[in-house]
mmCIF file of C-alpha atoms and ligand atoms in Angstrom:
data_model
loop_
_atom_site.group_PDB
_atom_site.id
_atom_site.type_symbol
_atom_site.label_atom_id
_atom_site.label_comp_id
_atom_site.label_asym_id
_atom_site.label_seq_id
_atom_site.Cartn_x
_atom_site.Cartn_y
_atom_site.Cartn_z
ATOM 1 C CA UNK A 19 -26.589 42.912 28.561
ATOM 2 C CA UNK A 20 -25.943 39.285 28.877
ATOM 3 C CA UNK A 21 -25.821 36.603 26.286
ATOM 4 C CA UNK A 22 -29.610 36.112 25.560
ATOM 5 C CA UNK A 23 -29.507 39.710 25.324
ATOM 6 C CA UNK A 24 -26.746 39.920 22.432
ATOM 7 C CA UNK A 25 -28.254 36.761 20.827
ATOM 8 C CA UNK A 26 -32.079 38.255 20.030
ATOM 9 C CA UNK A 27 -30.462 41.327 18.816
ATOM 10 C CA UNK A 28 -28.245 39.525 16.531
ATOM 11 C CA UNK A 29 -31.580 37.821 15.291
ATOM 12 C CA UNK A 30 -32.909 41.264 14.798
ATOM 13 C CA UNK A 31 -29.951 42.635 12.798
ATOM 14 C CA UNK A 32 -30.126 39.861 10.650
ATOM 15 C CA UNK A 33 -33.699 39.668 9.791
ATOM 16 C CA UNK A 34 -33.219 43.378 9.095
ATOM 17 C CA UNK A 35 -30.398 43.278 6.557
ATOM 18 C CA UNK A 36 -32.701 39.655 5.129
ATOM 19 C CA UNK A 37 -29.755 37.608 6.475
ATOM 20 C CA UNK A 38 -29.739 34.102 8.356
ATOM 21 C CA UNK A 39 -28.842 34.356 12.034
ATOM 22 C CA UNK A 40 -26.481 31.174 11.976
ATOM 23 C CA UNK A 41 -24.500 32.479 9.307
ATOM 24 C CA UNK A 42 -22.958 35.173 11.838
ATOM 25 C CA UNK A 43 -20.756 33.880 14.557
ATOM 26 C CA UNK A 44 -20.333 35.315 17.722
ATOM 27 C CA UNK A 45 -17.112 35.169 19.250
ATOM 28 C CA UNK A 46 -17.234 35.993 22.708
ATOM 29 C CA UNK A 47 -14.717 38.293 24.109
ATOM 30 C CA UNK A 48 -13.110 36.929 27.320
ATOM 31 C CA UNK A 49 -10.075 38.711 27.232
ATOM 32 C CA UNK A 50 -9.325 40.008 31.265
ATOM 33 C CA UNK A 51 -12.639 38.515 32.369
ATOM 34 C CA UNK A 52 -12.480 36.997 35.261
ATOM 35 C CA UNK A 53 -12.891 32.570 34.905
ATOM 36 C CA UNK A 54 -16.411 32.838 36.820
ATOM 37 C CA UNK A 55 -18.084 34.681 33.955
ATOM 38 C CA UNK A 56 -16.252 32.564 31.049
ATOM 39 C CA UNK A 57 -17.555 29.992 33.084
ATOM 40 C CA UNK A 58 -21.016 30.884 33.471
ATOM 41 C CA UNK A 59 -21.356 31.702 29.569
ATOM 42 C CA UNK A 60 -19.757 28.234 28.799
ATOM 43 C CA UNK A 61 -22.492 26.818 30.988
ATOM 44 C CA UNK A 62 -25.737 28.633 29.113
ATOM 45 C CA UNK A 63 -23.776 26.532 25.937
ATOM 46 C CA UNK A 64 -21.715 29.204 24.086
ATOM 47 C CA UNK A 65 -18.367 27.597 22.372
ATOM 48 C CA UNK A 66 -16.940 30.507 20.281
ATOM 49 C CA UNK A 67 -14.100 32.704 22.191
ATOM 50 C CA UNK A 68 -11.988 35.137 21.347
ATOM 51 C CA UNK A 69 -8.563 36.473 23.019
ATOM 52 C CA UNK A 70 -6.273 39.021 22.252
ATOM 53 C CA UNK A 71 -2.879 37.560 23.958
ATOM 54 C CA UNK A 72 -1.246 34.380 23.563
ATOM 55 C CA UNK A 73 -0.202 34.210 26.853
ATOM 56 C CA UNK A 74 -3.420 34.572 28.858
ATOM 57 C CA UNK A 75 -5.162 32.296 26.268
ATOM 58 C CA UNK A 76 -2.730 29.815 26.959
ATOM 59 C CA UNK A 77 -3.405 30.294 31.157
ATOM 60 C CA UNK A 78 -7.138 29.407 31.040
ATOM 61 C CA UNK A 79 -8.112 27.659 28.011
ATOM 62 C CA UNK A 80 -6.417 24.116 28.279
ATOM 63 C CA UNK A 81 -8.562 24.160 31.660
ATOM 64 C CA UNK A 82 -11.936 24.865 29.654
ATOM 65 C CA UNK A 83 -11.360 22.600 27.378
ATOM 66 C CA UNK A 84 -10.974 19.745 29.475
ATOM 67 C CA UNK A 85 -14.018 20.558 30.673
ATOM 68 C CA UNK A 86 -16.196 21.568 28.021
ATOM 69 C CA UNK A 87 -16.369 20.068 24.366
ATOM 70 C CA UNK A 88 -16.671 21.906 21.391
ATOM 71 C CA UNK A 89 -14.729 25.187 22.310
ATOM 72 C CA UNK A 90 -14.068 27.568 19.220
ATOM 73 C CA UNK A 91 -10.768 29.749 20.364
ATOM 74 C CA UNK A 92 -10.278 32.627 18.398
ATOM 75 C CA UNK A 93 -7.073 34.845 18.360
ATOM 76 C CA UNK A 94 -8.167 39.005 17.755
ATOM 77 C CA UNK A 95 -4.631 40.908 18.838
ATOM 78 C CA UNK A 96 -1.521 41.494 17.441
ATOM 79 C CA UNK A 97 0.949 37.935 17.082
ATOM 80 C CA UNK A 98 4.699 38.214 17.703
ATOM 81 C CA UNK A 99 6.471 35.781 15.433
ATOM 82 C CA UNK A 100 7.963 34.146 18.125
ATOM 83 C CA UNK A 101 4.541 33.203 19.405
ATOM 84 C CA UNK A 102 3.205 31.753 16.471
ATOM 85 C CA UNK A 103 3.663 27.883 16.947
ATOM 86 C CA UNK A 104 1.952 28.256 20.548
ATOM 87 C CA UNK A 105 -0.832 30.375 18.558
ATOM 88 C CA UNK A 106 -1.406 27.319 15.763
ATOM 89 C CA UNK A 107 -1.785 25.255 19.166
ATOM 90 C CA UNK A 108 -3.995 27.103 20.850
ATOM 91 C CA UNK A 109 -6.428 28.553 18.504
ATOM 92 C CA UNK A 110 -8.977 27.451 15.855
ATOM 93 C CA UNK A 111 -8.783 30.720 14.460
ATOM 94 C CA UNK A 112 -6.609 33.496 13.794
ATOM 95 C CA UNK A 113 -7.669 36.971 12.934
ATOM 96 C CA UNK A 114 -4.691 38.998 12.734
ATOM 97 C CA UNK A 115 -2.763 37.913 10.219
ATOM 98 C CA UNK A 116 -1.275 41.537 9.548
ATOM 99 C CA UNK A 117 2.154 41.095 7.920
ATOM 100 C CA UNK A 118 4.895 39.541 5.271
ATOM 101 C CA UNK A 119 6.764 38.276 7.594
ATOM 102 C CA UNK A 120 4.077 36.631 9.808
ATOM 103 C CA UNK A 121 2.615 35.189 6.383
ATOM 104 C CA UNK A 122 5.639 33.364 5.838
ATOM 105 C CA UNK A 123 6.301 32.224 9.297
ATOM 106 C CA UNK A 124 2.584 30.438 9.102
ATOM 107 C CA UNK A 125 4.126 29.079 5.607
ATOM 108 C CA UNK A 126 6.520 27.509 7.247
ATOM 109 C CA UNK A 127 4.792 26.004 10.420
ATOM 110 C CA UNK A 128 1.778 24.463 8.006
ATOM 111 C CA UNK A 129 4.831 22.861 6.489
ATOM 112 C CA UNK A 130 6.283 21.484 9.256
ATOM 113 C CA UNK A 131 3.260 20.968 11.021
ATOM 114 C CA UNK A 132 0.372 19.816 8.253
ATOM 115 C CA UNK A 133 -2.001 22.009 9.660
ATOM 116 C CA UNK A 134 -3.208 25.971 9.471
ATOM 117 C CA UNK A 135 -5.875 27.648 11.466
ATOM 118 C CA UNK A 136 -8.106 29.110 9.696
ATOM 119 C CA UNK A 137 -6.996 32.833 9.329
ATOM 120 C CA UNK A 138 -8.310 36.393 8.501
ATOM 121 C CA UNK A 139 -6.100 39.227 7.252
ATOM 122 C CA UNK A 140 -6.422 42.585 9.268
ATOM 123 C CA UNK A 141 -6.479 45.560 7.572
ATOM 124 C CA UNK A 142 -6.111 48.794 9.335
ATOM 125 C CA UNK A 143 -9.360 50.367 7.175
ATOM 126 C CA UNK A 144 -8.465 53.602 9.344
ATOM 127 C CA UNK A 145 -4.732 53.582 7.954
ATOM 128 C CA UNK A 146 -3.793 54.605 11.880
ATOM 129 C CA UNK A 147 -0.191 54.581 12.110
ATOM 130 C CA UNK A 148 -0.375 52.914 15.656
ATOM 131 C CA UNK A 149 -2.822 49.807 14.907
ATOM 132 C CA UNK A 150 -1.710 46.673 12.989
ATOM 133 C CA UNK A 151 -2.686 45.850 9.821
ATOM 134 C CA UNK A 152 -1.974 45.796 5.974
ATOM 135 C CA UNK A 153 -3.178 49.624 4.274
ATOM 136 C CA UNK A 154 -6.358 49.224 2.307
ATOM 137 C CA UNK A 155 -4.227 49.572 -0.897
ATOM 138 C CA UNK A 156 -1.926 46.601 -0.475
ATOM 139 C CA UNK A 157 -4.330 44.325 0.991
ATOM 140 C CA UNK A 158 -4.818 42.678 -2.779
ATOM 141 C CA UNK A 159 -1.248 41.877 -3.353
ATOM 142 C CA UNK A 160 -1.190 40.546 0.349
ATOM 143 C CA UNK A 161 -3.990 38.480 0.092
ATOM 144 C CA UNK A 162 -2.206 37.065 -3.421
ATOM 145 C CA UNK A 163 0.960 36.513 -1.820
ATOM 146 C CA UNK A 164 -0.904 35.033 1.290
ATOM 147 C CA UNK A 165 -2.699 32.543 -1.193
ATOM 148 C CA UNK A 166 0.264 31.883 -3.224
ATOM 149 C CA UNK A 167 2.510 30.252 0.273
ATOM 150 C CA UNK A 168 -1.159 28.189 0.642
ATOM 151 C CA UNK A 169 -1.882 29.606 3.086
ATOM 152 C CA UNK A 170 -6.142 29.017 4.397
ATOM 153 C CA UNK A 171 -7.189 32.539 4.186
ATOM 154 C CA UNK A 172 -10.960 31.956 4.737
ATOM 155 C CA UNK A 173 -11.759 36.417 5.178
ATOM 156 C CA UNK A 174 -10.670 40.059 6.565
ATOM 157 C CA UNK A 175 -10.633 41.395 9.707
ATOM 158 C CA UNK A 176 -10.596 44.989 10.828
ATOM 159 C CA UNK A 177 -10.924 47.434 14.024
ATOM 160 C CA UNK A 178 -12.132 51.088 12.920
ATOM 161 C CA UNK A 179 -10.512 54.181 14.505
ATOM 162 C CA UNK A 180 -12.666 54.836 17.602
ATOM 163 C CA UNK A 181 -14.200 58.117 16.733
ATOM 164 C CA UNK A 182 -14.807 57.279 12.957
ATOM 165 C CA UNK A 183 -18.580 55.972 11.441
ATOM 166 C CA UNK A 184 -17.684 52.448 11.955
ATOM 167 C CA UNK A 185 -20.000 51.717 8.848
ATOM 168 C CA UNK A 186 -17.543 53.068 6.422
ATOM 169 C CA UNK A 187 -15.116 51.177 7.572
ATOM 170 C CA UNK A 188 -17.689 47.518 7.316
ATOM 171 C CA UNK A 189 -18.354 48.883 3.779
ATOM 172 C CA UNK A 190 -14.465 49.326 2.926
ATOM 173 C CA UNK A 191 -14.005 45.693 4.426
ATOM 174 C CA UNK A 192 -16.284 44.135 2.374
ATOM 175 C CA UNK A 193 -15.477 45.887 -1.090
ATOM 176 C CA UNK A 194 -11.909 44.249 -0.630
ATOM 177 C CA UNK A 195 -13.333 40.886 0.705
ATOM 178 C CA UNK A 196 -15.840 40.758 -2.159
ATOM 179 C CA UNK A 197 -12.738 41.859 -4.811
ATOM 180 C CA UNK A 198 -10.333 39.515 -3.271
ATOM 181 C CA UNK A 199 -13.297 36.104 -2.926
ATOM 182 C CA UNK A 200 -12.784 36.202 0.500
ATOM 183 C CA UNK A 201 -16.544 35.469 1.886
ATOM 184 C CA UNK A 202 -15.549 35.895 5.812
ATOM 185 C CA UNK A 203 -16.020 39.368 7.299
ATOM 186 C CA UNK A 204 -14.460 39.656 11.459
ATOM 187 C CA UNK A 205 -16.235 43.271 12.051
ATOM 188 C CA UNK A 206 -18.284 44.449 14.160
ATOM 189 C CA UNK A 207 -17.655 44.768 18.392
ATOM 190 C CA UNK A 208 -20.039 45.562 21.539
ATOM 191 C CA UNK A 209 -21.000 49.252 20.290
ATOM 192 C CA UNK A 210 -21.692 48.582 16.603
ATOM 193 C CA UNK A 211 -21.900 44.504 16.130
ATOM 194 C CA UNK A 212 -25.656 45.564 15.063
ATOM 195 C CA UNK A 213 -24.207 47.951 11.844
ATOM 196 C CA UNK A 214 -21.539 45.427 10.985
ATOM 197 C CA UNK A 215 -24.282 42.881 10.935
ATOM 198 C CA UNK A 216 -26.188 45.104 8.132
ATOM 199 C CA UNK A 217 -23.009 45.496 6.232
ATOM 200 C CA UNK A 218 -22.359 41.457 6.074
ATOM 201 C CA UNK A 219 -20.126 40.475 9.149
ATOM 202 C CA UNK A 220 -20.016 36.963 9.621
ATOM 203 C CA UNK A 221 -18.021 36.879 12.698
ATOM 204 C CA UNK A 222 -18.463 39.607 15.367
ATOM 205 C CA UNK A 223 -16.538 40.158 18.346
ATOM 206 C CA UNK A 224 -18.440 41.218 21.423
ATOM 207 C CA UNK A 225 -16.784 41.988 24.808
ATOM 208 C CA UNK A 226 -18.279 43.795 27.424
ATOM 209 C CA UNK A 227 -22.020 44.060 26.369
ATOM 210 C CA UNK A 228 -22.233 40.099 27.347
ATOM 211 C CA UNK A 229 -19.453 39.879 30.200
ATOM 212 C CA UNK A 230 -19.741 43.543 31.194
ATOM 213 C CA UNK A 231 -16.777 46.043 31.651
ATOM 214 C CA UNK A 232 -13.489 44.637 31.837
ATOM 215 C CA UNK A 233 -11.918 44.880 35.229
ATOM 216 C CA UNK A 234 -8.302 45.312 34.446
ATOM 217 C CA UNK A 235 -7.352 47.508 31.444
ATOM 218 C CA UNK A 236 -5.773 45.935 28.593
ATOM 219 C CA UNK A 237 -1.817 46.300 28.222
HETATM 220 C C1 LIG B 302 -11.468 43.687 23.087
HETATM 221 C C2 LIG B 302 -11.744 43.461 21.653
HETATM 222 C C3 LIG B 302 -13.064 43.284 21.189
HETATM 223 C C4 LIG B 302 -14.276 43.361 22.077
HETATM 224 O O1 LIG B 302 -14.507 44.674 22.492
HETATM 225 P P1 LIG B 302 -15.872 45.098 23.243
HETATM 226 O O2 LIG B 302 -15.983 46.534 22.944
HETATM 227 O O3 LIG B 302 -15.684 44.781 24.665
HETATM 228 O O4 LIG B 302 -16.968 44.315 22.620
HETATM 229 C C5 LIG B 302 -13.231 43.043 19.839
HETATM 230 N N1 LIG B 302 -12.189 42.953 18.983
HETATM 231 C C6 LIG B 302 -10.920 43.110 19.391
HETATM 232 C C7 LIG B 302 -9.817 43.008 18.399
HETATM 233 C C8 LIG B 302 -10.652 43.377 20.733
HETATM 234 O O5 LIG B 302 -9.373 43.531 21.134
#
């Protein structure tokens, strides 16, 4: 456990699957965690973050970044509409890009703004009716309607069902990444980051197994 922990076995993964360690990101789940730990991982030098709500992004990270350069704030959870021009202020990255209508709200905001975050599509690889995320089947036309409002689509982004072989999922991911020329893959979380790894991730987002169980459940 631990960040030294999570960064020799990302070395490991990668020398396995003949794969450069710096071209896999880790984004650092700090979600719920309480400041003390975010703090003491910003201290050993990590930059990249990831959180799933707007709201508690916006609570702690204006802090950290006045005191830390060089922070990397990723968005992973769902986006209301309504929260998207706080989200393009916030983040440096968003991963959940999961709808029409969100597509064209960003449209609209890079407009008016001159400036996108990077973003991933999510695609619900599991086709669960209660997660987010465009089916496997439409993600082409989404990407091409994504690409045609200009918007920076730099990859794809997915969650498998919890009691699936998350490898399926990684190698469904990347079939439509490869298809689509989308070189970015956001896969890969505490229990499997090692398998998504093997099967190309380039960004993984890892939780617990470096900040340890989350105190409060997530709403
Ligand atoms: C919470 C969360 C993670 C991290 O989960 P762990 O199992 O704690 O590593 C990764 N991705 C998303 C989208 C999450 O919401």
């Amino acid at each position: 456990m631990g960040l030294t922990d999570i960064r020799s076995r990302i070395a490991a993964a990668a020398r396995d699957a003949g794969r450069a360690s710096e071209d896999i990101t880790l984004i650092a789940v700090s979600k719920v965690q309480p400041n003390e730990r975010v703090d003491a991982v910003l201290r050993e030098g990590h930059r990249s973050f990831g959180e799933n709500r707007v709201q508690e992004a916006a609570g702690k990270w204006p802090d950290f970044r006045a005191r830390f350069d060089g922070i990397d704030l990723h968005l992973i959870g769902p986006l209301q509409t309504n929260k998207a021009r706080q989200a393009f202020e916030l983040f440096d990255a968003i991963h959940t890009l999961d709808r029409p209508k969100l597509a064209k709200t960003f449209a609209r905001l890079a407009q008016e703004t001159g400036h996108c975050p990077p973003l991933f599509i999510q695609v619900n690889t599991g086709e669960e009716p209660q997660k987010a995320g465009i089916a496997p089947d439409a993600t082409d036309a989404f990407v091409k309607d994504c690409l045609a409002l200009d918007l920076p689509v730099h990859g794809l982004m997915c969650i498998p069902p919890a009691e699936e072989t998350p490898s399926l999922h990684f190698a469904l991911l990347r079939k439509l990444a490869e298809r689509n020329g989308l070189k970015q893959l956001s896969m890969g979380m505490s229990a499997d980051f090692e398998q998504a790894i093997a099967f190309g991730a380039t960004h993984i987002r890892v939780g617990s197994a470096i900040f340890g169980e989350r105190e409060t459940p997530e709403t």
